[in-house]
mmCIF file of C-alpha atoms in Angstrom:
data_model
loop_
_atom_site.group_PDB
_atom_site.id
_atom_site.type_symbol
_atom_site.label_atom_id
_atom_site.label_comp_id
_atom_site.label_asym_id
_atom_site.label_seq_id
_atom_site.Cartn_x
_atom_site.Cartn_y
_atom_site.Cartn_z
ATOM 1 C CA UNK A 99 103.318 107.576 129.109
ATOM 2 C CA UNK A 100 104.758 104.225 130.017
ATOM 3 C CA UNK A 101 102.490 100.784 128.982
ATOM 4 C CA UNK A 102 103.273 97.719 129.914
ATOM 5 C CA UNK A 103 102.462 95.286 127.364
ATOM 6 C CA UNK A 104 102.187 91.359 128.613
ATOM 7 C CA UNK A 105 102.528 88.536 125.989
ATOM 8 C CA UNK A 106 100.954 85.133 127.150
ATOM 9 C CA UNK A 107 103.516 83.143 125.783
ATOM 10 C CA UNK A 108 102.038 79.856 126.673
ATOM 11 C CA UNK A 109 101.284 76.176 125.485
ATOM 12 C CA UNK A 110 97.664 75.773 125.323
ATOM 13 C CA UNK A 111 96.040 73.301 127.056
ATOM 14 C CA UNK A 112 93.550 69.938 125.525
ATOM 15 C CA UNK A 113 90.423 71.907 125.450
ATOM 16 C CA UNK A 114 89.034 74.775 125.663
ATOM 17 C CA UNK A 115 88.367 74.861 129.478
ATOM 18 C CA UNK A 116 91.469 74.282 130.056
ATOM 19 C CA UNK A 117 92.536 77.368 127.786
ATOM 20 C CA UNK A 118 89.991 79.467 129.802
ATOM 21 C CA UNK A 119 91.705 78.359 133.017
ATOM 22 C CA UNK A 120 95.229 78.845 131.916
ATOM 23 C CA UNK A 121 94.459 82.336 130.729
ATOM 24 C CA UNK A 122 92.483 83.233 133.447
ATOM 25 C CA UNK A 123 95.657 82.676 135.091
ATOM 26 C CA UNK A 124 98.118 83.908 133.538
ATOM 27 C CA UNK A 125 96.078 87.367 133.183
ATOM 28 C CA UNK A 126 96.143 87.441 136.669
ATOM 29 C CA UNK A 127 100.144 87.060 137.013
ATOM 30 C CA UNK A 128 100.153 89.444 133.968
ATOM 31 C CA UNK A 129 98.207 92.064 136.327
ATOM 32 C CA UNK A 130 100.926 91.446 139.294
ATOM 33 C CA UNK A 131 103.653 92.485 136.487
ATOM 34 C CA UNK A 132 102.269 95.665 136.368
ATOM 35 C CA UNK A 133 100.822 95.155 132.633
ATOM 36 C CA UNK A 134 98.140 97.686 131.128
ATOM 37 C CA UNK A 135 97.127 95.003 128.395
ATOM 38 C CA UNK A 136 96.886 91.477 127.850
ATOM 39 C CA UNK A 137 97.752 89.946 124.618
ATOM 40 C CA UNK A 138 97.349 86.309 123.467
ATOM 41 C CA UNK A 139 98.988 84.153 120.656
ATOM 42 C CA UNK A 140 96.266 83.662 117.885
ATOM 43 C CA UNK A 141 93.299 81.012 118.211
ATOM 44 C CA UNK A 142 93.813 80.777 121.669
ATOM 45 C CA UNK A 143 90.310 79.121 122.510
ATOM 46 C CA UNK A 144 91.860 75.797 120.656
ATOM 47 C CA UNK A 145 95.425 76.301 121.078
ATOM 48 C CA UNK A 146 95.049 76.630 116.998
ATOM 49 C CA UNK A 147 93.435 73.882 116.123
ATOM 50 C CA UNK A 148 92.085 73.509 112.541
ATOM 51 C CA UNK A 149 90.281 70.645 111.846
ATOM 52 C CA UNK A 150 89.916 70.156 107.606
ATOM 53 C CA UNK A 151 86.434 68.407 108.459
ATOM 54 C CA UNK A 152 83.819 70.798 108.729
ATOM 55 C CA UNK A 153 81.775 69.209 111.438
ATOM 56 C CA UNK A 154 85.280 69.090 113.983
ATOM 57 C CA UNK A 155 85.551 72.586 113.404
ATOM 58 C CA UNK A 156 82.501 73.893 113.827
ATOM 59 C CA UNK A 157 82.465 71.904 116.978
ATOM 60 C CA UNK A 158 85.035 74.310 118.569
ATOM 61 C CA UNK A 159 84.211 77.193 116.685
ATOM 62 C CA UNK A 160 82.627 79.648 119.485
ATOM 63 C CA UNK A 161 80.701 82.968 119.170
ATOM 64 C CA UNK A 162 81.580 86.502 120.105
ATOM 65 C CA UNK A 163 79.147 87.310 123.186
ATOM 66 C CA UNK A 164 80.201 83.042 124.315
ATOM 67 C CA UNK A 165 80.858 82.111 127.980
ATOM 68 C CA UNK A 166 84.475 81.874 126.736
ATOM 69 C CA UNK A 167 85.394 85.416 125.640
ATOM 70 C CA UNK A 168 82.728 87.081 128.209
ATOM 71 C CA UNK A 169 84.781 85.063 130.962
ATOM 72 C CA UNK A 170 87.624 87.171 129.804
ATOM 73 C CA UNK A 171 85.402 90.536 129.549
ATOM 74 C CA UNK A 172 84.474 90.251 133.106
ATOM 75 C CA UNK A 173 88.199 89.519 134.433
ATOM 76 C CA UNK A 174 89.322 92.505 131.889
ATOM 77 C CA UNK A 175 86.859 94.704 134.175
ATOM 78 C CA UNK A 176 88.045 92.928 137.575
ATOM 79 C CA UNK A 177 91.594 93.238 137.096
ATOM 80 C CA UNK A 178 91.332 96.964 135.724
ATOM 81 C CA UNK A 179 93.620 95.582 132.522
ATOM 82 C CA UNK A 180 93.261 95.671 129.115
ATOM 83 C CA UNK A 181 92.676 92.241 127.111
ATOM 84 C CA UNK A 182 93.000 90.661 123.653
ATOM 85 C CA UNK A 183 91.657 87.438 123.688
ATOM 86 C CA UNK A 184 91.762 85.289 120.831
ATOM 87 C CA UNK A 185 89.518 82.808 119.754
ATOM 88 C CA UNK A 186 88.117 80.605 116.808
ATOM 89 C CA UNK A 187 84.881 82.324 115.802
ATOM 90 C CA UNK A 188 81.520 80.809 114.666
ATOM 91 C CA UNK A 189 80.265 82.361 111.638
ATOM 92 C CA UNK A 190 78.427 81.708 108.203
ATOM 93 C CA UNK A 191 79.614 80.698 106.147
ATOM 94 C CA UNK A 192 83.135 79.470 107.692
ATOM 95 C CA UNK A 193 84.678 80.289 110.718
ATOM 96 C CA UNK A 194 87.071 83.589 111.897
ATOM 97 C CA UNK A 195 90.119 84.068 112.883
ATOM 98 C CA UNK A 196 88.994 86.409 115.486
ATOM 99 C CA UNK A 197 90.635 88.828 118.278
ATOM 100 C CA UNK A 198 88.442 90.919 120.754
ATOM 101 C CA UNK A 199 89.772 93.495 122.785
ATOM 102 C CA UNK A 200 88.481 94.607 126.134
ATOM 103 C CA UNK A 201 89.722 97.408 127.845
ATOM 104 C CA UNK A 202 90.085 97.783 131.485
ATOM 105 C CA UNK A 203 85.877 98.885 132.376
ATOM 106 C CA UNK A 204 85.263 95.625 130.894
ATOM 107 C CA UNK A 205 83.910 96.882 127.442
ATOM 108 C CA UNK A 206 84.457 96.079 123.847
ATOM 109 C CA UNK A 207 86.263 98.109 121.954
ATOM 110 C CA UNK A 208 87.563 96.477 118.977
ATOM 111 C CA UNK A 209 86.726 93.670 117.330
ATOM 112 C CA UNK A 210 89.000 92.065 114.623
ATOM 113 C CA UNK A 211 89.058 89.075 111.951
ATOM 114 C CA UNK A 212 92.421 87.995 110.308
ATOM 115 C CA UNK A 213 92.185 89.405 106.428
ATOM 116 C CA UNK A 214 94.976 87.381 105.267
ATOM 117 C CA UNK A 215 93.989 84.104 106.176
ATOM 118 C CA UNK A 216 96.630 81.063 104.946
ATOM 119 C CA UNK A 217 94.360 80.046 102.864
ATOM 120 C CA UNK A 218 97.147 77.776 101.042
ATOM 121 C CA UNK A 219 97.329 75.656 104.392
ATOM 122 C CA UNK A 220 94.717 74.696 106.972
ATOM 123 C CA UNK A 221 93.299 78.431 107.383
ATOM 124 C CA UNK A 222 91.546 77.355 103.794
ATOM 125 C CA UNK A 223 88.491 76.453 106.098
ATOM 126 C CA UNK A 224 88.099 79.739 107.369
ATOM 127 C CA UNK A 225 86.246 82.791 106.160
ATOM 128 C CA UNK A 226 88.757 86.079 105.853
ATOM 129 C CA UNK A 227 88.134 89.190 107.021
ATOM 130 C CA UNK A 228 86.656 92.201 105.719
ATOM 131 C CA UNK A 229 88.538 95.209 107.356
ATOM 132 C CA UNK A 230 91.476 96.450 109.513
ATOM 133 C CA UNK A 231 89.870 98.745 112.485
ATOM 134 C CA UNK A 232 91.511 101.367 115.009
ATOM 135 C CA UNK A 233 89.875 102.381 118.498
ATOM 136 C CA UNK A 234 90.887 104.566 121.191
ATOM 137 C CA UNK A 235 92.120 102.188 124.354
ATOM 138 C CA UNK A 236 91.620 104.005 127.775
ATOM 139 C CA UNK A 237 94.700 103.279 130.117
ATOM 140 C CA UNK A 238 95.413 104.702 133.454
ATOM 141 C CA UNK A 239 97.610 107.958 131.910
ATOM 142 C CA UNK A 240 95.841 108.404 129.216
ATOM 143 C CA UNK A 241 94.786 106.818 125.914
ATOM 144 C CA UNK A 242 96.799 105.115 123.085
ATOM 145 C CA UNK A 243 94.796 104.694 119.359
ATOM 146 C CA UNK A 244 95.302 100.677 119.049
ATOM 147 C CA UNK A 245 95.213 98.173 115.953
ATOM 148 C CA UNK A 246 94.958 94.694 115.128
ATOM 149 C CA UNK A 247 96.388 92.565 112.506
ATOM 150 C CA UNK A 248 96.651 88.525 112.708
ATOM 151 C CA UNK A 249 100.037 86.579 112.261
ATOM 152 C CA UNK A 250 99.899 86.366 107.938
ATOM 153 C CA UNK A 251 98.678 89.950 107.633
ATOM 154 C CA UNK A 252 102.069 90.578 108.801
ATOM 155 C CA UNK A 253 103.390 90.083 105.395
ATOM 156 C CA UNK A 254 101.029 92.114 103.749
ATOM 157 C CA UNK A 255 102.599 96.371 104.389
ATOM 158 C CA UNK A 256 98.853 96.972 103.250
ATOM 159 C CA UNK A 257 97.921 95.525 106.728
ATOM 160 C CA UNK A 258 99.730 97.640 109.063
ATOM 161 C CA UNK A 259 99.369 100.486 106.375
ATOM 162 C CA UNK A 260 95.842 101.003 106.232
ATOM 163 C CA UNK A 261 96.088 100.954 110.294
ATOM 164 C CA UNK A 262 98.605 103.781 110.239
ATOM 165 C CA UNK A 263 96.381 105.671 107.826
ATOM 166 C CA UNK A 264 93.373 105.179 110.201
ATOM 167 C CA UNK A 265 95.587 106.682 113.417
ATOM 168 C CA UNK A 266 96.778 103.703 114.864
ATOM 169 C CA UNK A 267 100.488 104.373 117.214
ATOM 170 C CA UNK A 268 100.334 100.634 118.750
ATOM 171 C CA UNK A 269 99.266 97.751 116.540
ATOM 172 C CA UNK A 270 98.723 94.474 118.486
ATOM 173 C CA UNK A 271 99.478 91.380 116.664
ATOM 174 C CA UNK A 272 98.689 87.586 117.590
ATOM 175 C CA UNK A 273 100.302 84.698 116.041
ATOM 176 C CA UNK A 274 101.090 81.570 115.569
ATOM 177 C CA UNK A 275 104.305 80.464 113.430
ATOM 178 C CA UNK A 276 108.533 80.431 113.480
ATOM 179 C CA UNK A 277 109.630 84.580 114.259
ATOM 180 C CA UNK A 278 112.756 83.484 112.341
ATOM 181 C CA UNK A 279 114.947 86.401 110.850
ATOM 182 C CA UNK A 280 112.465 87.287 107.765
ATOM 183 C CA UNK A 281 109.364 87.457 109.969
ATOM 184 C CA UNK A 282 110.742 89.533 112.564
ATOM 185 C CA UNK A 283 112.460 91.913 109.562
ATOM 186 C CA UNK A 284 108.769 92.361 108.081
ATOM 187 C CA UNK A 285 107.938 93.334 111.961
ATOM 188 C CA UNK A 286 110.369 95.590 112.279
ATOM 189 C CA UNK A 287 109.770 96.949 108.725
ATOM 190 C CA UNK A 288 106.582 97.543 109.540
ATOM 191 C CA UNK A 289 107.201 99.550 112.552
ATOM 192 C CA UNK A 290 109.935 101.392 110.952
ATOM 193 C CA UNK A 291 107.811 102.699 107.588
ATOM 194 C CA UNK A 292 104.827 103.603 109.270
ATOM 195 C CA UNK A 293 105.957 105.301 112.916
ATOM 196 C CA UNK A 294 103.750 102.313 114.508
ATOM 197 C CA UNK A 295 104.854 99.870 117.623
ATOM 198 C CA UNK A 296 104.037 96.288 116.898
ATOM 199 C CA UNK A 297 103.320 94.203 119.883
ATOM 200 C CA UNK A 298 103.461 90.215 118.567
ATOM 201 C CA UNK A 299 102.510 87.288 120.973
ATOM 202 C CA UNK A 300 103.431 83.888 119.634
ATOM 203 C CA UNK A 301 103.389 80.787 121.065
ATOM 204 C CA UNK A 302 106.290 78.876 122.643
ATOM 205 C CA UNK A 303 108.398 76.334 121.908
ATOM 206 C CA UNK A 304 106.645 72.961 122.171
ATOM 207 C CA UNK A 305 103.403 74.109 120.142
ATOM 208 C CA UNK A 306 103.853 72.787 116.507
ATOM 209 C CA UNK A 307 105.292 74.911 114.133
ATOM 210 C CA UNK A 308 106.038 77.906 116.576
ATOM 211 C CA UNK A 309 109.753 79.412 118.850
ATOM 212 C CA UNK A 310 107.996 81.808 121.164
ATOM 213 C CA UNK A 311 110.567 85.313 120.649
ATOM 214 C CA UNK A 312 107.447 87.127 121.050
ATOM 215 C CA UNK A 313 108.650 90.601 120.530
ATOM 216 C CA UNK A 314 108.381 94.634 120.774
ATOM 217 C CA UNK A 315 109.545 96.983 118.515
ATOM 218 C CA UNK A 316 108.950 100.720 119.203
ATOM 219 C CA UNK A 317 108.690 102.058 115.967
ATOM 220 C CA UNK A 318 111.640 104.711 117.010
ATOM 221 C CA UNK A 319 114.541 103.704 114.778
ATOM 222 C CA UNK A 320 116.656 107.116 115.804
ATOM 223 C CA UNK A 321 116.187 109.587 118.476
ATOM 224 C CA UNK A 322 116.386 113.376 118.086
ATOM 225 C CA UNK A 323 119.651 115.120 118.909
ATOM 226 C CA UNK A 324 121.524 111.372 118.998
ATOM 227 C CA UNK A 325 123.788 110.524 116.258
ATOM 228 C CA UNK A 326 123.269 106.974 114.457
ATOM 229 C CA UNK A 327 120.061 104.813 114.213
ATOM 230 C CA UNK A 328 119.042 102.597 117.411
ATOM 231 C CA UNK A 329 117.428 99.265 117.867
ATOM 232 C CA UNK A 330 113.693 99.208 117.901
ATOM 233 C CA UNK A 331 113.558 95.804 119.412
ATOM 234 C CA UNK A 332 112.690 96.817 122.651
ATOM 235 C CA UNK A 333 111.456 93.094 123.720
ATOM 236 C CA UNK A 334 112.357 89.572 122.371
ATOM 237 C CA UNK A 335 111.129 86.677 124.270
ATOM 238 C CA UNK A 336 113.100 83.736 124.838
ATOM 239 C CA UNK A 337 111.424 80.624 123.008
ATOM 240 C CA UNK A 338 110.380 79.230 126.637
ATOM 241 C CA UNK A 339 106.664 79.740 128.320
ATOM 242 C CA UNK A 340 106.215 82.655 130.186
ATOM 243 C CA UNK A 341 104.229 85.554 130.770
ATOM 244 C CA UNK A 342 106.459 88.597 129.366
ATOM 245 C CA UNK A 343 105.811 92.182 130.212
ATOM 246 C CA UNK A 344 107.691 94.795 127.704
ATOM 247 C CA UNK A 345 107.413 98.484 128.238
ATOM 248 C CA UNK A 346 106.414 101.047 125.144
ATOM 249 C CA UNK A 347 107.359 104.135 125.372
ATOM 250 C CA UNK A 348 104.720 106.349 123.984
ATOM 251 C CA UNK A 349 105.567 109.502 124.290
ATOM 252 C CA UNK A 350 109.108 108.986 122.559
ATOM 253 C CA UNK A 351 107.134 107.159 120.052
ATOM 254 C CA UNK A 352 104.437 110.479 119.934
ATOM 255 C CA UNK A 353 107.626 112.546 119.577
ATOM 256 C CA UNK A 354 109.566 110.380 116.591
ATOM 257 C CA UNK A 355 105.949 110.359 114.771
ATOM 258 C CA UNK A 356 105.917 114.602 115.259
ATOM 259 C CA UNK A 357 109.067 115.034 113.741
ATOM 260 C CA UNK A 358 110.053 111.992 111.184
ATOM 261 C CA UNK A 359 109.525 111.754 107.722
ATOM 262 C CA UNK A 360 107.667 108.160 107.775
ATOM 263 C CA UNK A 361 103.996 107.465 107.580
ATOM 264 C CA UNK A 362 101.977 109.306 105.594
ATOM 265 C CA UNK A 363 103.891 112.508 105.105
ATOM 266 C CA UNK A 364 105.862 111.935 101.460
ATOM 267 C CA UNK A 365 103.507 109.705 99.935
ATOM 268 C CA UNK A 366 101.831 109.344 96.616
ATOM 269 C CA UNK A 367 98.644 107.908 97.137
ATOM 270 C CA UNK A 368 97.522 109.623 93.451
ATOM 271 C CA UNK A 369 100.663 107.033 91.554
ATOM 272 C CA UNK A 370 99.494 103.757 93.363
ATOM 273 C CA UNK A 371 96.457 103.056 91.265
ATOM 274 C CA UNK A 372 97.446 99.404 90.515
ATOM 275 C CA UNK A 373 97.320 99.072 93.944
ATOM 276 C CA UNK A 374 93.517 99.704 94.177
ATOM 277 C CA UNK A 375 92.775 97.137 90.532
ATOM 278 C CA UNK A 376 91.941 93.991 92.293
ATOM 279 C CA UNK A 377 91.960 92.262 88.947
ATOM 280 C CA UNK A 378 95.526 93.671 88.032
ATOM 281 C CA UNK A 379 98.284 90.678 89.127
ATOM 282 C CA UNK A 380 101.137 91.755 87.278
ATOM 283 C CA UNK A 381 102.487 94.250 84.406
ATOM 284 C CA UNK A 382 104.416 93.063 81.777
ATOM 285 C CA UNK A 383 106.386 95.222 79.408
ATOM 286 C CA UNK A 384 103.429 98.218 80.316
ATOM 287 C CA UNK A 385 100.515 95.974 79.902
ATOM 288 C CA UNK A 386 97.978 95.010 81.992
ATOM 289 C CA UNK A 387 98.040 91.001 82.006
ATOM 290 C CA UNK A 388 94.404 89.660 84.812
ATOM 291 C CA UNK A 389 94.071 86.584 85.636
#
């Protein structure tokens, strides 16, 4: 099975009816490229606006079930086309970093808040996440188990671990920042050590602090029966606007997963207990030392 994956690669607009509009529109060209799902760059209801004053952000904080994200529900449903949509989400007691994802009926199927939030920049206003979730998305040839992690997370293997553990083959990954050469490596690592494709959508050049090279990779680093190891980069966006459709495939990827060694097969989960110790921060000569 072939998907077509579109990245809205866009510059946001002043407000947030103007971000509706735009992505209204660019779903729709997304839908005349053939894609099976939409994905945006992250915060797209404010372009990714953080306001340190808590009164501005709450302004443009907006709920889950808002005119907003239902506006993107019903053209999910009209279009017959999955869609991420991301947003700045109201909650108690600071706001998300949220992603919903619709799939082509128009329904809800998985609902996502970034864990790793920079909370050493302006994301210190938000509240984090609590969990990384995996749903079954319905496309036209069949289904593909889906993930979600948030720009940050990215640098976390935990992130895109736990989604591997939970059956996720495509992870689906907003953001906002520079994919320079160490961003895109963790990207690709992550694809690589857990058999998963990683779909990212950034935004363009002209948004602060962001290149576009919105990007694919497969997850396949070598294919059976085919000597040396091949590039999983299937997709790099230039740094210019556009709508971008890559295609995954997912039965090569089904295949790799069947018969590599990655993923889940060799480890150890029984020798990681510092892992689980969330008061252990480092180990020094084979003590313990907490913060």
């Amino acid at each position: 099975m072939i998907i077509k994956i579109a990245f809205i690669q866009l510059l946001p607009g002043s407000n947030i009816e103007a971000n509706l509009d735009i992505g209204k529109k660019a779903c729709i060209e997304a839908k005349e490229k053939g894609a099976d799902i939409v994905l945006f760059p992250e915060m797209w209801s404010d372009g990714y606006s953080l306001p340190q004053d808590e009164t501005e952000l709450n302004k443009l904080a907006i709920r889950k079930d808002s005119e907003f994200v239902n506006e993107f529900r019903n053209l999910a449903a009209e279009l017959q086309m999955a869609i991420g949509i991301t947003f700045l989400e109201s909650n108690d007691p600071k706001p998300l970093n949220s992603v919903t994802f619709f799939d082509r009926h128009g329904n809800e199927i998985l609902h996502y808040a970034k864990v790793h939030t920079c909370a050493f920049d302006d994301e210190k206003v938000l509240s984090e996440g609590t969990d990384f979730y995996v749903t079954d998305l319905d496309l036209n040839g069949g289904t593909v188990k889906i993930g979600s992690m948030i720009c940050f997370d990215r640098e976390f293997p935990e992130s895109a671990r736990i989604l591997m553990l939970k059956g996720a083959e495509l992870i689906l990954a907003p953001n906002a920042c520079p994919l320079e050469i160490n961003r895109l490596s963790a990207l690709r690592t992550r694809a690589y050590e857990n058999m998963v494709a990683v779909a990212t959508c950034n935004y363009p050049e002209g948004h602060p602090d962001c290149n576009g090279r919105s990007t694919l990779f497969d997850g396949v680093p070598w294919l059976h029966n085919e000597p040396g190891a091949r590039d999983m980069c299937v997709f790099e966006a230039p740094g210019e606007p556009g709508v971008y459709v890559a295609e995954l495939d997912l039965d090569r990827l089904r295949t790799h997963r069947s018969n590599d060694i990655m993923g889940d097969k060799y480890r150890y989960p029984e020798k990681y207990g510092i892992l689980s110790n969330p008061d252990v921060r480092d180990v020094i000569g084979g003590e313990f030392v907490h913060w």
